[in-house]
Amino acid sequence: MKKLLNTLYVTTPDAYLSLDGENVVILRDSETLLRLPLHNLEGIITFGYTGASPALMGACADRNIALSFFTRSGRFLADVSGIEQGNVVLRRTQYRVADDLIKSAAITTNILIGKLHNSRWVLERALRDHGERIDAQRVKAAAHGIAEAVDSLRRADTLESLRGIEGEAATRYFSVLDELILQSKDDFYFRTRNRRPPTDNMNALLSFAYSLLAHDMAAALRGVGLDPYVGFMHRDRPGRRSFALDLIEELRAVFADRFVLSIINKKQVVKSDFHTQENGAVRLTDDARRTFLNAWQTRKQEEIRHPFLGEKIEWGLVPHVQALLMARFLRGDLDEYPPFLWK
């Protein structure tokens, strides 16, 4: 199980990835920085534009190692995937369901119930742990509004109505997210969600976390034989991993947002870890990205009890479990898709 967490993050500027025998080799100006056996890896994420050799890309495809390319700021560029796992029947079922708006809406309902449940839980947890340090009335009101939105989801029957309910609930959640930032309020604050590019430190951290989470989910979906590009809530768009974006909705608040809040409140990131570009985009420095990734991997190794399985697993395995549950649902082994409902 721990092997699923073996991901290599390459953040060194101007690094080039190549293949030597059964090893991935990280080079910079012809100097070898790292050599690592491929059999130890499930994924490679590289940040930068220098690239990787065709031989390494082929080896990763053959071994079903997820190789993903991001810009230095954390924006997804492309990935390499090999032979699809599973069977064509499962993928054809996925495509048929995606073309059926009624069935897509039913699955989307469960996904969004998971998202709003977990968003509310994050706020409730903040009230319990830090009620005296935050505006409790505002946070309670937002949590109550999200709870009402969950009830509304169960009565909605179209993708458009579901998206509208989710959008209003997300506005409530984000309206009080700033309350959960307890340290360095002058440097870390949340006014509104902005991206492409992020224009403040908090949004830069959130965007980076969401990119990493989407990578993990896409790899998990490929691992069970599903197509990460064909989703039910996020519709088809060239180059967009719509299905991965669908399934990370349940995990954004409870994993990514809580992680970002944690490293801010523990002062693992500080103002000097960011720089602002001429176009106003706020980016993490190279050293800060390494700090972020180390903490991210540590968090992924923490054990939790999966709410549906009732078994202890590591946080990093949650995308793989949810992908497997989705595959079982599409095969007809489950009556409905069970979203990740954190307690």
Short mmCIF file of C-alpha atoms in Angstrom, two decimals:
data_model
loop_
_atom_site.label_atom_id
_atom_site.label_comp_id
_atom_site.label_asym_id
_atom_site.label_seq_id
_atom_site.Cartn_x
_atom_site.Cartn_y
_atom_site.Cartn_z
CA MET A 1 0.00 0.00 0.00
CA LYS A 2 2.78 2.43 0.86
CA LYS A 3 4.19 1.92 -2.61
CA LEU A 4 1.32 4.02 -3.93
CA LEU A 5 2.82 7.00 -2.14
CA ASN A 6 6.21 6.71 -3.87
CA THR A 7 6.15 9.92 -5.87
CA LEU A 8 9.27 11.77 -7.02
CA TYR A 9 8.94 15.56 -7.09
CA VAL A 10 11.52 17.37 -9.23
CA THR A 11 11.70 21.05 -8.34
CA THR A 12 15.32 21.84 -9.22
CA PRO A 13 15.46 24.61 -11.83
CA ASP A 14 16.66 23.48 -15.30
CA ALA A 15 16.64 19.80 -14.32
CA TYR A 16 16.39 17.22 -17.11
CA LEU A 17 15.05 13.72 -16.56
CA SER A 18 16.58 10.78 -18.39
CA LEU A 19 16.71 6.99 -18.31
CA ASP A 20 19.76 4.90 -17.46
CA GLY A 21 18.99 1.20 -17.39
CA GLU A 22 16.20 0.77 -14.85
CA ASN A 23 16.83 4.15 -13.20
CA VAL A 24 15.50 7.65 -13.60
CA VAL A 25 18.39 10.12 -13.59
CA ILE A 26 18.02 13.81 -12.76
CA LEU A 27 20.57 15.95 -14.61
CA ARG A 28 21.50 19.61 -14.59
CA ASP A 29 24.22 20.87 -16.92
CA SER A 30 25.34 17.25 -17.46
CA GLU A 31 25.77 16.79 -13.70
CA THR A 32 23.89 13.90 -12.10
CA LEU A 33 21.85 15.16 -9.15
CA LEU A 34 19.88 12.01 -8.37
CA ARG A 35 19.55 8.42 -9.53
CA LEU A 36 16.54 6.40 -8.42
CA PRO A 37 15.25 2.93 -9.44
CA LEU A 38 11.99 3.11 -11.37
CA HIS A 39 10.56 0.12 -9.52
CA ASN A 40 10.41 2.28 -6.38
CA LEU A 41 8.11 4.82 -8.04
CA GLU A 42 4.42 5.19 -8.78
CA GLY A 43 4.62 8.78 -9.99
CA ILE A 44 7.01 11.50 -11.11
CA ILE A 45 6.03 15.18 -11.01
CA THR A 46 8.42 17.69 -12.53
CA PHE A 47 8.17 21.47 -12.35
CA GLY A 48 9.84 23.34 -15.19
CA TYR A 49 10.30 23.41 -18.95
CA THR A 50 13.54 21.46 -19.57
CA GLY A 51 11.71 18.17 -19.95
CA ALA A 52 12.41 14.46 -20.05
CA SER A 53 13.92 12.03 -22.52
CA PRO A 54 11.67 9.98 -24.84
CA ALA A 55 13.30 6.85 -23.39
CA LEU A 56 12.20 7.78 -19.86
CA MET A 57 8.70 8.66 -21.02
CA GLY A 58 8.43 5.30 -22.74
CA ALA A 59 9.72 3.47 -19.66
CA CYS A 60 7.18 5.26 -17.45
CA ALA A 61 4.39 4.38 -19.88
CA ASP A 62 5.44 0.72 -19.95
CA ARG A 63 5.54 0.54 -16.14
CA ASN A 64 2.37 2.58 -15.61
CA ILE A 65 4.29 5.28 -13.72
CA ALA A 66 2.40 8.58 -13.83
CA LEU A 67 4.77 11.20 -15.29
CA SER A 68 3.31 14.71 -15.10
CA PHE A 69 4.75 18.03 -16.19
CA PHE A 70 3.90 21.29 -14.42
CA THR A 71 5.16 24.84 -14.81
CA ARG A 72 7.38 26.12 -12.02
CA SER A 73 4.33 27.85 -10.57
CA GLY A 74 2.38 24.57 -10.38
CA ARG A 75 0.14 24.81 -13.46
CA PHE A 76 -0.46 21.46 -15.15
CA LEU A 77 1.02 21.12 -18.64
CA ALA A 78 0.83 17.48 -19.75
CA ASP A 79 1.27 13.93 -18.61
CA VAL A 80 2.42 10.60 -19.97
CA SER A 81 0.25 7.53 -19.65
CA GLY A 82 0.76 4.00 -20.88
CA ILE A 83 -1.54 1.07 -21.58
CA GLU A 84 -4.89 1.55 -19.90
CA GLN A 85 -5.58 -0.73 -16.96
CA GLY A 86 -8.85 -2.61 -16.60
CA ASN A 87 -10.99 -3.46 -19.61
CA VAL A 88 -12.70 -1.63 -22.41
CA VAL A 89 -16.15 -2.49 -21.04
CA LEU A 90 -15.56 -0.31 -17.96
CA ARG A 91 -14.40 2.65 -20.02
CA ARG A 92 -17.28 2.30 -22.48
CA THR A 93 -19.65 2.33 -19.50
CA GLN A 94 -17.97 5.51 -18.25
CA TYR A 95 -18.42 7.19 -21.63
CA ARG A 96 -22.07 6.15 -21.92
CA VAL A 97 -22.84 7.48 -18.44
CA ALA A 98 -21.02 10.74 -19.24
CA ASP A 99 -23.24 11.16 -22.32
CA ASP A 100 -26.38 10.61 -20.22
CA LEU A 101 -27.11 13.90 -18.44
CA ILE A 102 -29.56 12.31 -16.01
CA LYS A 103 -27.08 9.65 -14.87
CA SER A 104 -24.30 12.24 -14.77
CA ALA A 105 -26.46 14.43 -12.53
CA ALA A 106 -27.11 11.53 -10.15
CA ILE A 107 -23.39 10.88 -9.71
CA THR A 108 -22.67 14.60 -9.44
CA THR A 109 -25.23 14.83 -6.62
CA ASN A 110 -23.26 12.32 -4.53
CA ILE A 111 -19.94 13.98 -5.31
CA LEU A 112 -21.28 17.39 -4.26
CA ILE A 113 -22.91 15.99 -1.13
CA GLY A 114 -19.41 14.83 -0.20
CA LYS A 115 -17.91 18.21 -1.03
CA LEU A 116 -20.42 20.25 0.97
CA HIS A 117 -20.44 17.81 3.89
CA ASN A 118 -16.66 18.12 4.14
CA SER A 119 -16.69 21.90 3.70
CA ARG A 120 -19.17 22.19 6.55
CA TRP A 121 -17.07 19.83 8.67
CA VAL A 122 -13.99 22.03 8.20
CA LEU A 123 -15.94 25.01 9.52
CA GLU A 124 -17.43 23.03 12.41
CA ARG A 125 -13.98 21.77 13.35
CA ALA A 126 -12.68 25.35 13.40
CA LEU A 127 -15.53 26.37 15.69
CA ARG A 128 -14.72 23.53 18.05
CA ASP A 129 -10.96 24.11 18.14
CA HIS A 130 -10.70 27.89 17.76
CA GLY A 131 -14.12 29.28 18.60
CA GLU A 132 -12.70 32.03 20.78
CA ARG A 133 -10.24 33.23 18.11
CA ILE A 134 -12.64 33.52 15.18
CA ASP A 135 -15.95 35.24 14.41
CA ALA A 136 -18.01 32.27 15.54
CA GLN A 137 -21.36 33.72 14.47
CA ARG A 138 -20.23 34.25 10.88
CA VAL A 139 -18.72 30.79 10.68
CA LYS A 140 -21.81 29.17 12.22
CA ALA A 141 -24.04 30.97 9.74
CA ALA A 142 -21.93 29.77 6.82
CA ALA A 143 -21.95 26.19 8.13
CA HIS A 144 -25.72 26.32 8.53
CA GLY A 145 -26.15 27.61 4.99
CA ILE A 146 -24.00 24.80 3.62
CA ALA A 147 -26.07 22.25 5.54
CA GLU A 148 -29.22 23.62 3.89
CA ALA A 149 -27.50 23.40 0.50
CA VAL A 150 -26.90 19.67 1.06
CA ASP A 151 -30.65 19.19 1.45
CA SER A 152 -31.21 21.19 -1.74
CA LEU A 153 -28.78 18.95 -3.65
CA ARG A 154 -30.95 15.92 -2.92
CA ARG A 155 -33.93 17.63 -4.56
CA ALA A 156 -32.09 18.87 -7.66
CA ASP A 157 -32.15 16.78 -10.83
CA THR A 158 -30.11 18.63 -13.46
CA LEU A 159 -26.43 19.49 -13.75
CA GLU A 160 -27.29 23.17 -14.06
CA SER A 161 -29.27 23.24 -10.82
CA LEU A 162 -26.61 21.22 -9.01
CA ARG A 163 -23.89 23.61 -10.14
CA GLY A 164 -25.97 26.56 -8.97
CA ILE A 165 -26.44 25.09 -5.49
CA GLU A 166 -22.77 24.19 -5.26
CA GLY A 167 -21.75 27.67 -6.37
CA GLU A 168 -23.82 29.35 -3.66
CA ALA A 169 -22.48 26.98 -1.01
CA ALA A 170 -18.90 27.58 -2.16
CA THR A 171 -19.47 31.33 -1.84
CA ARG A 172 -20.62 30.82 1.76
CA TYR A 173 -17.60 28.64 2.54
CA PHE A 174 -15.06 31.00 1.00
CA SER A 175 -16.70 34.01 2.67
CA VAL A 176 -15.40 32.79 6.05
CA LEU A 177 -12.22 30.97 5.03
CA ASP A 178 -10.20 33.99 6.10
CA GLU A 179 -11.42 33.40 9.66
CA LEU A 180 -9.51 30.09 9.71
CA ILE A 181 -6.17 31.82 9.06
CA LEU A 182 -4.87 32.38 12.58
CA GLN A 183 -1.30 33.55 12.00
CA SER A 184 0.46 36.26 9.97
CA LYS A 185 -2.80 37.88 8.92
CA ASP A 186 -1.02 40.74 7.17
CA ASP A 187 0.74 38.29 4.84
CA PHE A 188 -1.89 35.56 4.52
CA TYR A 189 -5.51 36.48 3.94
CA PHE A 190 -8.38 35.27 1.78
CA ARG A 191 -10.72 37.71 0.07
CA THR A 192 -11.91 35.65 -2.90
CA ARG A 193 -10.76 32.67 -4.92
CA ASN A 194 -8.55 33.81 -7.79
CA ARG A 195 -6.39 31.75 -10.14
CA ARG A 196 -4.75 31.77 -13.56
CA PRO A 197 -2.85 33.43 -12.05
CA PRO A 198 -3.28 33.58 -8.26
CA THR A 199 -2.75 37.12 -7.02
CA ASP A 200 -2.10 36.61 -3.30
CA ASN A 201 -0.16 34.21 -1.10
CA MET A 202 -3.17 32.19 0.06
CA ASN A 203 -4.47 31.58 -3.45
CA ALA A 204 -1.00 30.63 -4.64
CA LEU A 205 -0.91 27.91 -1.97
CA LEU A 206 -4.43 26.71 -2.76
CA SER A 207 -3.73 26.48 -6.49
CA PHE A 208 -0.56 24.48 -5.88
CA ALA A 209 -2.37 22.08 -3.54
CA TYR A 210 -5.26 21.57 -5.97
CA SER A 211 -2.82 20.83 -8.81
CA LEU A 212 -1.09 18.14 -6.76
CA LEU A 213 -4.40 16.65 -5.68
CA ALA A 214 -5.64 16.51 -9.29
CA HIS A 215 -2.44 14.73 -10.33
CA ASP A 216 -2.92 12.10 -7.63
CA MET A 217 -6.56 11.59 -8.60
CA ALA A 218 -5.78 11.29 -12.32
CA ALA A 219 -3.16 8.63 -11.55
CA ALA A 220 -5.65 6.79 -9.32
CA LEU A 221 -8.32 6.79 -12.04
CA ARG A 222 -5.89 5.43 -14.61
CA GLY A 223 -4.87 2.77 -12.11
CA VAL A 224 -8.40 1.31 -11.98
CA GLY A 225 -8.94 1.58 -15.73
CA LEU A 226 -10.99 4.79 -15.91
CA ASP A 227 -10.35 7.76 -18.19
CA PRO A 228 -9.39 10.83 -16.11
CA TYR A 229 -10.40 13.15 -18.97
CA VAL A 230 -14.09 12.19 -19.23
CA GLY A 231 -16.08 13.47 -16.28
CA PHE A 232 -19.70 13.78 -15.20
CA MET A 233 -19.85 17.21 -13.54
CA HIS A 234 -16.93 18.83 -15.38
CA ARG A 235 -17.77 18.35 -19.03
CA ASP A 236 -15.34 17.59 -21.83
CA ARG A 237 -12.71 20.18 -22.65
CA PRO A 238 -9.51 19.46 -24.60
CA GLY A 239 -6.61 18.88 -22.23
CA ARG A 240 -8.71 19.04 -19.05
CA ARG A 241 -8.75 16.04 -16.72
CA SER A 242 -12.44 16.47 -16.04
CA PHE A 243 -13.02 13.23 -14.13
CA ALA A 244 -10.07 13.93 -11.82
CA LEU A 245 -11.51 17.40 -11.18
CA ASP A 246 -14.89 15.80 -10.38
CA LEU A 247 -13.51 13.52 -7.70
CA ILE A 248 -11.18 16.00 -6.01
CA GLU A 249 -14.21 18.16 -5.20
CA GLU A 250 -14.82 15.94 -2.16
CA LEU A 251 -11.22 16.43 -0.98
CA ARG A 252 -10.55 20.11 -1.64
CA ALA A 253 -11.70 21.44 1.74
CA VAL A 254 -10.96 18.47 3.96
CA PHE A 255 -7.49 17.73 2.62
CA ALA A 256 -6.08 20.56 0.48
CA ASP A 257 -7.59 23.55 2.30
CA ARG A 258 -6.88 22.13 5.76
CA PHE A 259 -3.32 21.39 4.70
CA VAL A 260 -2.75 24.94 3.46
CA LEU A 261 -4.26 26.41 6.62
CA SER A 262 -2.05 24.13 8.69
CA ILE A 263 1.25 25.16 7.12
CA ILE A 264 0.26 28.84 7.45
CA ASN A 265 -0.83 28.54 11.05
CA LYS A 266 2.30 26.56 11.94
CA LYS A 267 4.39 29.22 10.16
CA GLN A 268 5.95 26.67 7.83
CA VAL A 269 5.55 29.28 5.09
CA VAL A 270 6.29 32.98 5.48
CA LYS A 271 6.06 36.15 3.42
CA SER A 272 9.55 35.74 1.96
CA ASP A 273 8.52 32.40 0.41
CA PHE A 274 6.58 34.25 -2.29
CA HIS A 275 7.41 36.64 -5.09
CA THR A 276 5.15 38.75 -7.29
CA GLN A 277 5.68 38.85 -11.04
CA GLU A 278 5.16 41.84 -13.30
CA ASN A 279 1.67 40.65 -14.27
CA GLY A 280 0.63 40.47 -10.62
CA ALA A 281 0.90 36.69 -10.34
CA VAL A 282 2.09 35.47 -6.95
CA ARG A 283 4.40 32.45 -7.03
CA LEU A 284 6.15 30.25 -4.50
CA THR A 285 9.93 30.34 -4.51
CA ASP A 286 11.81 27.14 -5.36
CA ASP A 287 12.79 26.60 -1.72
CA ALA A 288 9.22 27.19 -0.58
CA ARG A 289 7.91 24.62 -3.07
CA ARG A 290 10.28 22.05 -1.61
CA THR A 291 9.07 22.89 1.90
CA PHE A 292 5.48 22.60 0.72
CA LEU A 293 6.08 19.25 -0.98
CA ASN A 294 7.86 17.76 2.02
CA ALA A 295 4.96 18.72 4.27
CA TRP A 296 2.46 17.49 1.66
CA GLN A 297 4.07 14.04 1.54
CA THR A 298 4.17 13.88 5.34
CA ARG A 299 0.46 14.68 5.51
CA LYS A 300 -0.33 12.00 2.91
CA GLN A 301 1.27 9.39 5.15
CA GLU A 302 -0.96 10.18 8.15
CA GLU A 303 -3.49 7.43 8.90
CA ILE A 304 -7.24 7.95 8.98
CA ARG A 305 -10.24 5.64 9.13
CA HIS A 306 -12.01 5.59 5.77
CA PRO A 307 -15.67 6.45 6.46
CA PHE A 308 -17.11 3.94 3.96
CA LEU A 309 -14.67 1.05 4.29
CA GLY A 310 -14.27 1.43 8.05
CA GLU A 311 -10.58 0.59 7.72
CA LYS A 312 -7.44 2.58 8.52
CA ILE A 313 -5.61 3.88 5.46
CA GLU A 314 -3.17 6.68 4.74
CA TRP A 315 -4.49 10.01 3.49
CA GLY A 316 -2.50 9.54 0.30
CA LEU A 317 -4.52 6.44 -0.54
CA VAL A 318 -7.89 8.18 -0.39
CA PRO A 319 -7.85 9.12 -4.13
CA HIS A 320 -7.08 5.50 -5.01
CA VAL A 321 -9.89 4.18 -2.80
CA GLN A 322 -12.42 6.66 -4.23
CA ALA A 323 -11.36 5.79 -7.78
CA LEU A 324 -11.83 2.10 -6.97
CA LEU A 325 -15.28 2.74 -5.47
CA MET A 326 -16.28 4.68 -8.58
CA ALA A 327 -15.12 1.80 -10.79
CA ARG A 328 -17.13 -0.67 -8.71
CA PHE A 329 -20.21 1.51 -9.02
CA LEU A 330 -19.86 1.79 -12.80
CA ARG A 331 -19.43 -1.99 -13.04
CA GLY A 332 -22.67 -2.44 -11.10
CA ASP A 333 -21.08 -3.81 -7.92
CA LEU A 334 -22.43 -0.88 -5.85
CA ASP A 335 -25.89 0.67 -6.03
CA GLU A 336 -24.48 4.19 -5.94
CA TYR A 337 -21.13 5.94 -5.69
CA PRO A 338 -20.20 6.49 -2.01
CA PRO A 339 -18.54 9.90 -1.63
CA PHE A 340 -15.82 10.52 0.93
CA LEU A 341 -17.74 11.85 3.96
CA TRP A 342 -15.16 12.86 6.55
CA LYS A 343 -16.12 12.72 10.22
#
